[in-house]
C-alpha positions as semicolon CSV with decimal commas, in nm:
position;residue;x (nm);y (nm);z (nm)
1;X;0,000;0,000;0,000
2;X;0,138;0,345;-0,092
3;X;0,195;0,626;0,161
4;X;-0,099;0,814;0,009
5;X;-0,329;0,512;0,045
6;X;-0,221;0,462;0,408
7;X;-0,273;0,831;0,488
8;X;-0,620;0,831;0,325
9;X;-0,729;0,516;0,510
10;X;-0,592;0,640;0,845
11;X;-0,760;0,978;0,792
12;X;-1,098;0,808;0,745
13;X;-1,054;0,596;1,058
14;X;-0,919;0,884;1,267
15;X;-1,195;1,128;1,170
16;X;-1,465;0,885;1,285
17;X;-1,286;0,824;1,615
18;X;-1,220;1,195;1,673
19;X;-1,574;1,302;1,588
20;X;-1,707;1,066;1,856
21;X;-1,493;1,256;2,110
22;X;-1,576;1,606;1,987
23;X;-1,231;1,647;1,832
24;X;-1,115;1,738;1,483
25;X;-0,823;1,622;1,274
26;X;-0,619;1,929;1,183
27;X;-0,339;1,753;0,998
28;X;-0,202;1,404;0,939
29;X;0,153;1,320;0,833
30;X;0,277;0,976;0,735
31;X;0,643;0,987;0,639
32;X;0,981;0,829;0,673
33;X;1,205;0,979;0,940
34;X;1,541;0,814;0,964
35;X;1,483;0,441;0,919
36;X;1,129;0,441;1,060
37;X;0,787;0,546;0,939
38;X;0,608;0,802;1,155
39;X;0,233;0,858;1,167
40;X;0,170;1,198;1,322
41;X;-0,175;1,339;1,396
42;X;-0,253;1,693;1,507
43;X;-0,590;1,718;1,681
44;X;-0,788;2,009;1,818
45;X;-1,123;2,122;1,952
46;X;-1,281;2,451;2,053
47;X;-1,086;2,556;2,362
48;X;-0,790;2,333;2,275
49;X;-0,679;1,981;2,365
50;X;-0,482;1,852;2,661
51;X;-0,242;1,567;2,725
52;X;-0,525;1,331;2,828
53;X;-0,703;1,393;2,494
54;X;-0,385;1,310;2,302
55;X;-0,314;0,998;2,511
56;X;-0,672;0,872;2,474
57;X;-0,672;0,921;2,096
58;X;-0,329;0,760;2,067
59;X;-0,442;0,453;2,263
60;X;-0,774;0,410;2,079
61;X;-0,634;0,480;1,734
62;X;-0,344;0,242;1,790
63;X;-0,587;-0,039;1,874
64;X;-0,804;0,047;1,574
65;X;-0,507;0,050;1,337
66;X;-0,390;-0,288;1,470
67;X;-0,735;-0,443;1,420
68;X;-0,778;-0,293;1,071
69;X;-0,414;-0,375;0,979
70;X;-0,385;-0,050;0,783
71;X;-0,013;0,017;0,811
72;X;0,236;-0,240;0,686
73;X;0,548;-0,287;0,896
74;X;0,674;-0,094;1,196
75;X;0,576;0,268;1,258
76;X;0,562;0,522;1,542
77;X;0,233;0,694;1,627
78;X;0,238;1,050;1,762
79;X;-0,072;1,247;1,857
80;X;-0,047;1,612;1,959
81;X;-0,201;1,956;1,953
82;X;-0,133;2,176;1,650
83;X;0,017;2,432;1,890
84;X;-0,006;2,809;1,898
85;X;0,076;2,842;1,528
86;X;-0,211;2,615;1,423
87;X;-0,221;2,554;1,048
88;X;-0,531;2,670;0,862
89;X;-0,631;2,389;0,628
90;X;-1,006;2,397;0,570
91;X;-1,225;2,680;0,441
92;X;-1,409;2,677;0,778
93;X;-1,082;2,763;0,955
94;X;-1,081;3,104;0,784
95;X;-1,419;3,185;0,936
96;X;-1,356;3,030;1,278
97;X;-1,037;3,232;1,335
98;X;-1,169;3,562;1,200
99;X;-1,006;3,851;1,388
100;X;-0,688;3,655;1,466
101;X;-0,336;3,725;1,342
102;X;-0,240;3,492;1,057
103;X;0,049;3,437;0,819
104;X;-0,018;3,319;0,464
105;X;0,249;3,206;0,221
106;X;0,152;3,178;-0,145
107;X;0,294;2,981;-0,436
108;X;0,316;3,292;-0,656
109;X;0,377;3,662;-0,607
110;X;0,042;3,832;-0,544
111;X;-0,045;4,199;-0,507
112;X;-0,207;4,356;-0,203
113;X;-0,447;4,649;-0,252
114;X;-0,148;4,888;-0,234
115;X;0,011;4,726;-0,539
116;X;0,292;4,560;-0,344
117;X;0,378;4,211;-0,472
118;X;0,470;3,948;-0,218
119;X;0,449;3,582;-0,125
120;X;0,408;3,631;0,251
121;X;0,111;3,810;0,403
122;X;0,087;3,883;0,778
123;X;-0,216;4,045;0,934
124;X;-0,566;4,018;1,081
125;X;-0,789;3,757;0,922
126;X;-1,108;3,925;0,799
127;X;-1,261;3,599;0,676
128;X;-1,322;3,399;0,360
129;X;-1,539;3,535;0,081
130;X;-1,597;3,377;-0,261
131;X;-1,288;3,157;-0,226
132;X;-1,070;3,453;-0,128
133;X;-0,895;3,489;0,209
134;X;-0,928;3,851;0,319
135;X;-0,656;3,997;0,541
136;X;-0,590;4,341;0,689
137;X;-0,212;4,351;0,668
138;X;0,003;4,484;0,952
139;X;0,119;4,767;0,721
140;X;-0,244;4,887;0,691
141;X;-0,348;4,775;0,343
142;X;-0,567;4,473;0,273
143;X;-0,521;4,167;0,056
144;X;-0,748;3,910;-0,105
145;X;-0,572;3,577;-0,157
146;X;-0,729;3,297;-0,363
147;X;-0,746;2,977;-0,155
148;X;-0,590;2,776;-0,439
149;X;-0,278;2,998;-0,429
150;X;-0,206;2,925;-0,061
151;X;0,108;2,718;0,000
152;X;0,077;2,744;0,380
153;X;-0,137;2,938;0,625
154;X;-0,128;2,940;1,002
155;X;-0,225;3,136;1,311
156;X;0,050;3,351;1,453
157;X;0,109;3,383;1,825
158;X;0,030;3,732;1,954
159;X;0,222;3,869;2,254
């Protein structure tokens, strides 16, 4: 089974398990690190997750993966919070975190409303409208970034 097939199958199993506990899957990684394969899940919920949430999911998912025999060979399972710089992956994330400081990196140079071309945008998330992420940049201007041009987006920690 390919890495993509494993990740897809694990995602399906994990989402069912997480939904039953009021949790969401933020991101899943299945990759080779050193000589071993690592399956890493980042989970979250409104108000955040704690160590007990991560331990419970790790225990239950491990049992489920053993029963379903999804992953060939040896692997390490890690379950954790996405942290303070939580990635924004789904369209709903851009509504949920409206008003928060975010950083968006794009594949291509894009212009803000001041005519400045850049690949990195840092500012207050204004929301998602018609497939466009709207941001009030720290410099004062605004930007509208097409979702399909986003290479990476995440919350930024505010001091």
